[in-house]
Tab-separated table of C-alpha atoms and ligand atoms in Angstrom:
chain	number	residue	atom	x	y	z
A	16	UNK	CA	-13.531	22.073	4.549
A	17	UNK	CA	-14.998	22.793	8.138
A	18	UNK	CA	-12.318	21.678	10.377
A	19	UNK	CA	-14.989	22.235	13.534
A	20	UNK	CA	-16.884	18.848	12.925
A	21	UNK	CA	-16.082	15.473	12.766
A	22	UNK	CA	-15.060	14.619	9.355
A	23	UNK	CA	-16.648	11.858	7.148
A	24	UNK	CA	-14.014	9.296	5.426
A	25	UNK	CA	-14.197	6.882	2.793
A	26	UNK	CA	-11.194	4.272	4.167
A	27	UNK	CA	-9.509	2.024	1.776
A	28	UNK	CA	-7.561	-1.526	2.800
A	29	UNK	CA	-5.921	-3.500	0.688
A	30	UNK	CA	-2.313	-4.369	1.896
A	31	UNK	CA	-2.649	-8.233	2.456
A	32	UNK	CA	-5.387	-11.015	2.252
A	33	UNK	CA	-8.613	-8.606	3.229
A	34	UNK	CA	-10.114	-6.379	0.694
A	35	UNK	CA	-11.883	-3.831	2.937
A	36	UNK	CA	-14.198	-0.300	2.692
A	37	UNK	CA	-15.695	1.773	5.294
A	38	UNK	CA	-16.792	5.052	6.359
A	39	UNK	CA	-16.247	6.417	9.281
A	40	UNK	CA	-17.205	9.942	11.054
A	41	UNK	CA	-14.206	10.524	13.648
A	42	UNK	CA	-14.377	7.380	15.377
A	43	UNK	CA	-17.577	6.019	14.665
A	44	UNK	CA	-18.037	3.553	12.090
A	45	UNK	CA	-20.980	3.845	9.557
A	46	UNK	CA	-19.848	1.131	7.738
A	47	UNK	CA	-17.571	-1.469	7.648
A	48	UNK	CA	-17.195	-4.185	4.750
A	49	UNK	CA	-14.790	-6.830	4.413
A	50	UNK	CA	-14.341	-9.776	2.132
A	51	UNK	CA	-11.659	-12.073	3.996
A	52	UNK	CA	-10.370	-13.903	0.902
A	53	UNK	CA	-10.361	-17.579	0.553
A	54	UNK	CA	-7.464	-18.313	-2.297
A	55	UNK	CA	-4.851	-18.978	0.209
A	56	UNK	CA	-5.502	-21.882	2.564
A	57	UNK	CA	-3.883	-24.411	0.746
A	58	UNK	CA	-0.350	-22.160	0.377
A	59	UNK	CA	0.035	-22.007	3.791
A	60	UNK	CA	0.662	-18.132	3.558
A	61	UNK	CA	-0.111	-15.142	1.337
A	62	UNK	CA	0.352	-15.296	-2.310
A	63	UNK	CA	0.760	-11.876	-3.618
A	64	UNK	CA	-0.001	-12.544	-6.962
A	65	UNK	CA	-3.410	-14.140	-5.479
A	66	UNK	CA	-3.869	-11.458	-3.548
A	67	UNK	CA	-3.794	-8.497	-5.607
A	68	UNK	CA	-5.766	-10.794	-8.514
A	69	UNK	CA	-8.656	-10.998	-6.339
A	70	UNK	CA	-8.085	-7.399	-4.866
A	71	UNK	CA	-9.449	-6.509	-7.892
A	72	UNK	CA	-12.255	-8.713	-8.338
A	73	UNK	CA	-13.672	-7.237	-5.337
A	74	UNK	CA	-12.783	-3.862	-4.522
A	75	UNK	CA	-15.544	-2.224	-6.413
A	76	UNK	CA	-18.299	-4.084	-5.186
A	77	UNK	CA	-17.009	-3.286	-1.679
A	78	UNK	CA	-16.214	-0.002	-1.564
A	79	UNK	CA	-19.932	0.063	-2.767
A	80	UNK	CA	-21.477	-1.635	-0.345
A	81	UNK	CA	-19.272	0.458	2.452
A	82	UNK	CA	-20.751	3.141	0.832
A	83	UNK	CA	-24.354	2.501	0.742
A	84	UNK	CA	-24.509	0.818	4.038
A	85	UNK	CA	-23.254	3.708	5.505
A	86	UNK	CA	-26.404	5.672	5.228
A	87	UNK	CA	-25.507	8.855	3.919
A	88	UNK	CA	-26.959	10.076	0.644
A	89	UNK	CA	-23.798	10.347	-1.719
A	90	UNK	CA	-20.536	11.448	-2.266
A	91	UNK	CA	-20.657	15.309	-1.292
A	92	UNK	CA	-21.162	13.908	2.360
A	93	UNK	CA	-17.653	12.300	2.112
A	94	UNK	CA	-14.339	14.801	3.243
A	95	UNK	CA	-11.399	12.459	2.277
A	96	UNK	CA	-10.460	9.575	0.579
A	97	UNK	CA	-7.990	7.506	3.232
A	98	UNK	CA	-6.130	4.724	2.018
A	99	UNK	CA	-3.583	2.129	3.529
A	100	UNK	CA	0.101	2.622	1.666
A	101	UNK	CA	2.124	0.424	4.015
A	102	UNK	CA	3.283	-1.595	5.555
A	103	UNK	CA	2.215	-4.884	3.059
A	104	UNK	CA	2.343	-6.284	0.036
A	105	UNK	CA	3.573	-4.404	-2.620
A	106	UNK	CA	1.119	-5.109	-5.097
A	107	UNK	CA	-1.570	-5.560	-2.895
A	108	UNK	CA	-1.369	-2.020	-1.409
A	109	UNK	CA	-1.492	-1.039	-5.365
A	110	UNK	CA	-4.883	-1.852	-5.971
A	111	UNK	CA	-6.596	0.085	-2.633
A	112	UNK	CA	-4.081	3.095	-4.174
A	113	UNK	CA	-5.797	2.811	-7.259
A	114	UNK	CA	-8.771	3.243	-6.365
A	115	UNK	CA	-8.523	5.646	-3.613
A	116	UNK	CA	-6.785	8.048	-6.384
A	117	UNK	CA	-10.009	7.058	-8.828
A	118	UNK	CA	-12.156	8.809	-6.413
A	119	UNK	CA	-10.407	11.349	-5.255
A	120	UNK	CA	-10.175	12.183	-8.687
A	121	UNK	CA	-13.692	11.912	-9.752
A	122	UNK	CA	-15.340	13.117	-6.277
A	123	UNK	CA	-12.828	15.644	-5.803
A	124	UNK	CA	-12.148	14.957	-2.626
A	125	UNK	CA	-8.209	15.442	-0.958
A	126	UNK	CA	-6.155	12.214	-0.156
A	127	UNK	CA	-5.239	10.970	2.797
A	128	UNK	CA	-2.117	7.832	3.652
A	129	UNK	CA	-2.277	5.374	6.399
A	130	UNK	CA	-0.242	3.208	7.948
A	131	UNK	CA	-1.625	-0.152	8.741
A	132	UNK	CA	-0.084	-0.697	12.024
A	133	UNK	CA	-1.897	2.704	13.473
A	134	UNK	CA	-4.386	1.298	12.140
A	135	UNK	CA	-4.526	-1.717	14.820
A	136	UNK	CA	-3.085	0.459	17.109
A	137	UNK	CA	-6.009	2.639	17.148
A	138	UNK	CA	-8.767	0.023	16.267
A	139	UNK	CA	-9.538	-0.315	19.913
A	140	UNK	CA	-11.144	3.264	20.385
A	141	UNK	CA	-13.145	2.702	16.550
A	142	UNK	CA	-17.054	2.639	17.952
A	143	UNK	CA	-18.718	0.472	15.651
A	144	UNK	CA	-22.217	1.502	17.270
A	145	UNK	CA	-23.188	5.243	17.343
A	146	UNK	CA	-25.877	4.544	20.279
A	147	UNK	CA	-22.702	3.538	22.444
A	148	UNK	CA	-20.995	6.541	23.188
A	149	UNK	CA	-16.547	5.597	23.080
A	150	UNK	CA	-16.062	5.608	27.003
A	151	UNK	CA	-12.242	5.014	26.505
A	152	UNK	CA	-10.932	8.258	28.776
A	153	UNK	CA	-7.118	6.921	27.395
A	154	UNK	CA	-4.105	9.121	28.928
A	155	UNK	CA	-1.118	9.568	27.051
A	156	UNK	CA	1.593	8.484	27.017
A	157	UNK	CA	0.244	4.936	26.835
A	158	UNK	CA	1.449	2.038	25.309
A	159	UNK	CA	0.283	-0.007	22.310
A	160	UNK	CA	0.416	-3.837	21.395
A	161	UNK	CA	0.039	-4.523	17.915
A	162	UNK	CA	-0.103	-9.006	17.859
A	163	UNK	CA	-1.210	-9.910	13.989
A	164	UNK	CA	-0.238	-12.310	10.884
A	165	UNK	CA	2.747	-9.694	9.896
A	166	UNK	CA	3.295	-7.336	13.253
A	167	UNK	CA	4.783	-8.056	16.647
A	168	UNK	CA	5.233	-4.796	18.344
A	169	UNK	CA	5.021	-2.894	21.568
A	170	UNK	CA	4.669	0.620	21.038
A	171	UNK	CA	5.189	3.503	23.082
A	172	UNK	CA	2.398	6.289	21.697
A	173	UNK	CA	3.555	9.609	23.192
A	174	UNK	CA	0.053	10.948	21.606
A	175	UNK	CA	-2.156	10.137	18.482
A	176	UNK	CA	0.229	9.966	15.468
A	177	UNK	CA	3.873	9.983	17.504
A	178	UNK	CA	5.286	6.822	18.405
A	179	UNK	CA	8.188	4.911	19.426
A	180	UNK	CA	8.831	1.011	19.080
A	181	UNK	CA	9.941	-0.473	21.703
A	182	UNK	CA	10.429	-4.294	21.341
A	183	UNK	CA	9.781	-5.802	17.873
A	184	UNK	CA	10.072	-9.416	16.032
A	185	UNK	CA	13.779	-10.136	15.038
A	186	UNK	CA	12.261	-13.154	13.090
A	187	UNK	CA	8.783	-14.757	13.133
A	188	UNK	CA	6.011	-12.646	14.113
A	189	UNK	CA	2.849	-13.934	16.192
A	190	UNK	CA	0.365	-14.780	14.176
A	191	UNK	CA	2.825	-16.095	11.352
A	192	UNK	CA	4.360	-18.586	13.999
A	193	UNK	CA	0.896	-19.624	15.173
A	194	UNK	CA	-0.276	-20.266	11.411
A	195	UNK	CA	2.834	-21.979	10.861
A	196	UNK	CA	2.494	-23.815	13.930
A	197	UNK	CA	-1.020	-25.068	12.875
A	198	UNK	CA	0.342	-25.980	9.616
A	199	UNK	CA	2.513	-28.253	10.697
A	200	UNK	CA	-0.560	-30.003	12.291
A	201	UNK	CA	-2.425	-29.834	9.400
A	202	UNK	CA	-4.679	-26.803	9.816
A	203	UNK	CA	-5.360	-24.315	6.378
A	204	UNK	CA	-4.103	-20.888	6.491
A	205	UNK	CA	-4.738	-19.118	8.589
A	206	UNK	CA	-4.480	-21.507	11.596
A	207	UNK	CA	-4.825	-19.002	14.851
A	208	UNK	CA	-8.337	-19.693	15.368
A	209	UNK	CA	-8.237	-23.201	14.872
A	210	UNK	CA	-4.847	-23.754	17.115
A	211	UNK	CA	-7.412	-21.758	19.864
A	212	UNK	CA	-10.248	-24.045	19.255
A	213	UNK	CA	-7.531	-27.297	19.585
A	214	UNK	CA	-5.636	-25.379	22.300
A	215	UNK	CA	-9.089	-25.061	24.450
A	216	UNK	CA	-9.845	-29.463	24.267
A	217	UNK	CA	-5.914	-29.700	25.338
A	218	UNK	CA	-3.262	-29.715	28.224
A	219	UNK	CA	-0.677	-27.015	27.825
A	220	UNK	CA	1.522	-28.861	29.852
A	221	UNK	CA	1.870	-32.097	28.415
A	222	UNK	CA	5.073	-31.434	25.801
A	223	UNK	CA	7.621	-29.671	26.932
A	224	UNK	CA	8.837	-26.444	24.754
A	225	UNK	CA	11.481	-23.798	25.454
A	226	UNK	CA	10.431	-20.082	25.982
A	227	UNK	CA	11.962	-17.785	23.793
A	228	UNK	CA	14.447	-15.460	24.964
A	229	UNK	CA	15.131	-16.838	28.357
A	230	UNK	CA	16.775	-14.817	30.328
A	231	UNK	CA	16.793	-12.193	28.128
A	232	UNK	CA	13.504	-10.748	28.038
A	233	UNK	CA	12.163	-7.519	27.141
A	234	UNK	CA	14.766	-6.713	24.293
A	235	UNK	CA	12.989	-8.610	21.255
A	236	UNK	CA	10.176	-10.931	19.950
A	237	UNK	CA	11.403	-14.226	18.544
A	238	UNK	CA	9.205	-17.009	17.148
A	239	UNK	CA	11.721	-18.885	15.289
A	240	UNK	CA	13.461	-21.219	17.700
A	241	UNK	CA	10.238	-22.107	19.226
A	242	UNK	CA	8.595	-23.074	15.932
A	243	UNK	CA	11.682	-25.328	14.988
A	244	UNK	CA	11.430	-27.124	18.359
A	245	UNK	CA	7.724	-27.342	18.013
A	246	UNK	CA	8.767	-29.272	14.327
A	247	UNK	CA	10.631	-31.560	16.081
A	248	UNK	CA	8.445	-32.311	18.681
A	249	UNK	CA	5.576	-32.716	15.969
A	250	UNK	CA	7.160	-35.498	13.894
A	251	UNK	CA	8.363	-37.057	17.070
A	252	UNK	CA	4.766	-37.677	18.271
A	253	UNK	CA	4.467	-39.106	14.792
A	254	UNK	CA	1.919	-36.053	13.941
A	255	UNK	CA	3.503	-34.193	11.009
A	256	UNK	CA	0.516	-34.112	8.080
A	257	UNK	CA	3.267	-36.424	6.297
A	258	UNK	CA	3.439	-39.126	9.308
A	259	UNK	CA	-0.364	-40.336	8.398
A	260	UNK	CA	-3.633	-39.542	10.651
A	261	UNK	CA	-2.840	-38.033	13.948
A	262	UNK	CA	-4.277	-39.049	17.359
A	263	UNK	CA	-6.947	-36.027	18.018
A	264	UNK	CA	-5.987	-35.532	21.803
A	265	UNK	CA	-2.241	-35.698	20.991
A	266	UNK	CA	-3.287	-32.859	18.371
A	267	UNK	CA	-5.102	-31.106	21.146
A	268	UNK	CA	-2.103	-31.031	23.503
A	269	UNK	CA	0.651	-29.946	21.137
A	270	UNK	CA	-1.864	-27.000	19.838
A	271	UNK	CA	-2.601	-26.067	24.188
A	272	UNK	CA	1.386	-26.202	24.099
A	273	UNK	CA	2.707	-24.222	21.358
A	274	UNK	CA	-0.128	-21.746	21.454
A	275	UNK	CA	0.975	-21.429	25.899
A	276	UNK	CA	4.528	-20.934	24.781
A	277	UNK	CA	4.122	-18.213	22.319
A	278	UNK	CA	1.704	-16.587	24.410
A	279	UNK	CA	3.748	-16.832	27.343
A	280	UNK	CA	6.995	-15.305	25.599
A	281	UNK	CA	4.599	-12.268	24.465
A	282	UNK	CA	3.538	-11.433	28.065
A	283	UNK	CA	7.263	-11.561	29.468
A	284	UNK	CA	8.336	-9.593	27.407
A	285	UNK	CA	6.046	-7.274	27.534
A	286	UNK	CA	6.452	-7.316	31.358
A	287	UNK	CA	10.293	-7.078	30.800
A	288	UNK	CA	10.037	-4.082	28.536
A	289	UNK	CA	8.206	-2.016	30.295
A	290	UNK	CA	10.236	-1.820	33.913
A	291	UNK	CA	13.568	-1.624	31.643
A	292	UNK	CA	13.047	0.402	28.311
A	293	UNK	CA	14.750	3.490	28.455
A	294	UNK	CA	12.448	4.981	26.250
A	295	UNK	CA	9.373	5.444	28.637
A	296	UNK	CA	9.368	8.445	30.293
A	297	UNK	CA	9.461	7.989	34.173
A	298	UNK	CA	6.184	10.050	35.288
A	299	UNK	CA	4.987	9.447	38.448
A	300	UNK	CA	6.256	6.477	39.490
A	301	UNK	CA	2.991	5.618	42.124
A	302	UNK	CA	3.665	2.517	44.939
A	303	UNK	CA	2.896	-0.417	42.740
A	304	UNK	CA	2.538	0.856	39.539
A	305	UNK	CA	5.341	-0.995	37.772
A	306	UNK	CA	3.580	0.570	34.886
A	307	UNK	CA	5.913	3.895	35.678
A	308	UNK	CA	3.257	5.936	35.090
A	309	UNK	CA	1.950	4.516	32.392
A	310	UNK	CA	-1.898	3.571	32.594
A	311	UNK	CA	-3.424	2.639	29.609
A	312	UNK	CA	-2.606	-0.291	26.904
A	313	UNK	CA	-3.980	-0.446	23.423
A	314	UNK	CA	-4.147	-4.085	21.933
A	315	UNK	CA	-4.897	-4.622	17.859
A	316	UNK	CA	-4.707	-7.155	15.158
A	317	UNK	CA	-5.904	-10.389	14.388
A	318	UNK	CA	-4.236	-12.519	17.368
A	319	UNK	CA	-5.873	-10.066	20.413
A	320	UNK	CA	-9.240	-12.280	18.876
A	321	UNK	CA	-7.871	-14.828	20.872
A	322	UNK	CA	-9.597	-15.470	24.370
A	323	UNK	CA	-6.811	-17.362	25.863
A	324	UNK	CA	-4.414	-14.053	24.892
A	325	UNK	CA	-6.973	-11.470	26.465
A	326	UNK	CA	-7.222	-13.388	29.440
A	327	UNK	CA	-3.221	-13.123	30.071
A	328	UNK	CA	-3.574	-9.524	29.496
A	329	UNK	CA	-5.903	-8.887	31.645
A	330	UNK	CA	-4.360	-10.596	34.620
A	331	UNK	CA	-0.967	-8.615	33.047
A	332	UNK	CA	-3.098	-5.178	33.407
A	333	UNK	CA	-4.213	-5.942	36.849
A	334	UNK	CA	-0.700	-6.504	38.377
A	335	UNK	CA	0.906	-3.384	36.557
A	336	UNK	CA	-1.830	-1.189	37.274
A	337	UNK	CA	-2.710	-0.914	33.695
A	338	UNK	CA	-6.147	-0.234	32.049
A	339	UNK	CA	-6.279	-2.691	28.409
A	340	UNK	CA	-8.218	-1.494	25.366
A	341	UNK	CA	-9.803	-3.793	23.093
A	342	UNK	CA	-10.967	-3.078	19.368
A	343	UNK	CA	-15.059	-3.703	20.514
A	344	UNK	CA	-15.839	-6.984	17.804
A	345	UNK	CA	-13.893	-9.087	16.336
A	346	UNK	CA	-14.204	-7.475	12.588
A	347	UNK	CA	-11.958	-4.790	13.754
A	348	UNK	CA	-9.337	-7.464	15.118
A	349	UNK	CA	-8.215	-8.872	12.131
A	350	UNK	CA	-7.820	-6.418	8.698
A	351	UNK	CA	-10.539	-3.923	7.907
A	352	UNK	CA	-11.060	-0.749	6.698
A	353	UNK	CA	-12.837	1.105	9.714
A	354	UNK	CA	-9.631	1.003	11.805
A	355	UNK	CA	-7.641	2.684	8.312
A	356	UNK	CA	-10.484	5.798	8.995
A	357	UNK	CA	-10.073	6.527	12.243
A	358	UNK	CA	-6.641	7.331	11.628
A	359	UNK	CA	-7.575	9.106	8.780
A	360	UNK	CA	-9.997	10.877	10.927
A	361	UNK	CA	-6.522	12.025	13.081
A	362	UNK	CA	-4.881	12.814	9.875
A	363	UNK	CA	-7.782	15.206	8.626
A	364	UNK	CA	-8.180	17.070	11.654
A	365	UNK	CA	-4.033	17.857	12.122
A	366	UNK	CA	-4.041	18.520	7.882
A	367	UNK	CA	-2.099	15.761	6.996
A	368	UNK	CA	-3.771	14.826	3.534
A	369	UNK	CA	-1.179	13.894	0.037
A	370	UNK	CA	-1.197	14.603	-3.080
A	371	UNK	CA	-1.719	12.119	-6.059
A	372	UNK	CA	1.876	12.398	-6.438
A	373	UNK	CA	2.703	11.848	-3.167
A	374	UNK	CA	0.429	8.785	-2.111
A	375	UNK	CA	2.608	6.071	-3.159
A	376	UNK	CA	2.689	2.356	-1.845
A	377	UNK	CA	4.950	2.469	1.470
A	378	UNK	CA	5.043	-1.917	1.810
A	379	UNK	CA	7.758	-1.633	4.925
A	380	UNK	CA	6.790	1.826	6.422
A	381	UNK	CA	7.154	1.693	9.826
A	382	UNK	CA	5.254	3.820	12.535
A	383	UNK	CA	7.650	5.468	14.117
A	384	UNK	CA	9.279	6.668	10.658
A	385	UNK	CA	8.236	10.298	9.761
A	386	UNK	CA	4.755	11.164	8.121
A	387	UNK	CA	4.276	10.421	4.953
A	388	UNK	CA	1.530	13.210	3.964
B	30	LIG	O1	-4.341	-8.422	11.641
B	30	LIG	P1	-4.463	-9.543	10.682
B	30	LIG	O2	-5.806	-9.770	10.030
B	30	LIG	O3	-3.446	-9.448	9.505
B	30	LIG	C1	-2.188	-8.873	9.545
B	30	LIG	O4	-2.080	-7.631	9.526
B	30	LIG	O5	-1.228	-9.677	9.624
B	30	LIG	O6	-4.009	-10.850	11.478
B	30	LIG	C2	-4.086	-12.126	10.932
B	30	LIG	C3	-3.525	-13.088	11.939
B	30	LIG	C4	-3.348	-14.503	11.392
B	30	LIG	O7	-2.043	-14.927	11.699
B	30	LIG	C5	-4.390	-15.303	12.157
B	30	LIG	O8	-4.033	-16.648	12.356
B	30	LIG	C6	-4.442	-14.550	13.467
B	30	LIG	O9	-4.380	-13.203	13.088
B	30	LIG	N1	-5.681	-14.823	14.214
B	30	LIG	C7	-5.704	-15.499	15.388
B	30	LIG	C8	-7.058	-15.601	15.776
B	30	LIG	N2	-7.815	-14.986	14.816
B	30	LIG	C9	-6.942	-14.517	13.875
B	30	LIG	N3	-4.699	-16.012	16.126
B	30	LIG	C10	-5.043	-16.634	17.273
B	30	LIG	N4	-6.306	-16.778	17.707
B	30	LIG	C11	-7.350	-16.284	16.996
B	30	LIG	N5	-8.583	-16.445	17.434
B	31	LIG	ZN1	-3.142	-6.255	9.783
């Protein structure tokens, strides 16, 4: 192995509802395949059994195709095998293990385990195009945001592969309260992008709704309470999927309403968190940088695909003096396997790879919990 150059990874994802290849060469991405699957709409959530069933329908056709799009001539050109082990579904993770253990075995090529959350975390400095050089200069510390279907958290990363949590979901997390939210007007899993589309025709501030936390913002993410009252206020407009055909506008306005609300909640807290957590280091505090010091934010998952959520945290950056990071397209929003790489890329260059033994599925590993080689 010549650590000197940028290594090439074959990256793995299987730990939910996307079963997902690439290969990446430090932070660029060769390839990238996904296949979103479809078996779930009507469920209203994940079904793991689903999942991992069609898991393995697909993987090898995709790690394939991740493989041959990526351009390069075979297997000797690849370093390392990475593959997500947590956090997800148990037996959903089990099938990307599998496989990455197959190769490695058969290539000969060392292991290496990822968490999906630094994944997201570092999807926004992945560079999907190799003629567009990553301009992201990001200082550290800087914070993290990581909004999807299973993940609420702000993150404090002291530098690529330490971090500290510092405001998480108690209950519901974003995504899951915005699919659930949509489900109660009769949208398919998974309902964020349809809620946005509704959200966009609506007025936000037609229904009233009460914003989590109030009052006491900046020590958690809570969805629950909001997603009961938004229940209520559902089947009192006579809209539930069970109260017969809803009035499109009314539809409209509830989705601009719940989808303010949770957005809103998100952004205070955020706010909240970062003049009072005790865990950021006070650098130098400059004259209106409430961002003490801090000057970069890096956003991942499948919600930052919302406009309406990247607008907020723009105008959020702009008052705390604080630069955001986007993943570059929308593939590397929700799940994929690119993201799973270039933390693998990380890994490989600072020797973290596992053996067989070790690489075992890891479904609630969190990111601030020690390495798991
Ligand atoms: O990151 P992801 O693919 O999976 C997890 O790791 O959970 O995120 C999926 C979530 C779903 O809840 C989906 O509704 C949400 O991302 N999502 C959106 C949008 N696109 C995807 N939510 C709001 N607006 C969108 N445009
Ligand atoms: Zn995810």
């Amino acid at each position: 192995m010549n650590k000197n150059r940028k290594p090439t990874i074959l990256a793995v994802e299987t730990s939910a509802d996307e079963t997902a290849a690439a290969v990446i060469r430090g932070t660029e991405i060769l390839s990238s395949v996904k296949w979103s699957q479809q078996v779930h709409g009507q469920w209203g959530g994940i079904v793991p059994a689903l999942a991992k069933r069609d898991h393995e329908l697909r993987i090898e056709a995709i790690i394939n195709q991740a493989m041959k799009d990526s351009g390069i001539r075979n297997q000797d050109s690849i370093d390392a095998i990475a593959v997500t082990v947590g956090p997800g579904l148990a037996i959903a993770l089990e099938v990307g293990i599998k496989w990455a253990k197959k190769l490695a075995q058969e290539w000969d090529k060392p292991l290496i385990a990822v968490n999906h959350i630094e994944g997201h975390l570092l999807s926004a400095i992945a560079m999907p195009n190799r003629s567009i050089p990553n301009a992201k200069s990001i200082t550290f510390p800087c914070l993290g945001l990581v909004v999807s279907g299973g993940h609420t958290q702000l993150i404090l990363v002291e530098k690529i592969g330490k971090y500290k949590i510092l405001v998480e979901s108690v209950d519901d997390n974003i995504g899951e309260a915005l699919d659930k939210g949509a489900r109660m007007l009769g949208i398919p899993y998974p309902g964020g992008p349809t809620l946005e589309k509704m959200a966009a025709q609506g007025d936000p501030k037609k229904y009233k709704l009460p914003l989590p936390m109030a009052g006491k913002e900046g020590r958690a993410f809570s969805y629950s309470g909001l997603k009961t009252a938004f229940r209520r206020l559902v089947l009192s407009t006579q809209c539930s999927v069970l109260n017969g055909e809803p009035d499109e506008q009314v539809r409209n306005d509830l989705a601009a309403g719940f989808q303010e609300m949770v957005f809103r909640h998100l952004l205070r807290t955020i706010k909240a968190a970062l003049k009072t957590s005790p865990l950021i280091p006070l650098l130098s505090l400059g004259e209106g940088n409430e961002g003490r010091g801090i000057s970069n934010l890096l956003v991942g998952g499948g919600v930052i695909a919302n406009k309406t959520l990247r607008n907020k945290l723009d105008e959020l950056g702009k008052e705390l003096n604080l630069k955001v990071h986007y993943p570059e397209n929308m593939m590397l929003c929700t799940d994929n396997a690119a993201m799973i790489g270039v933390v693998a890329g990380y890994k490989y260059g600072r020797g973290e790879f596992a053996t067989e033994e070790e690489l075992e599925r890891k479904p609630r590993w969190r990111i601030d919990e020690p390495v798991v080689k």
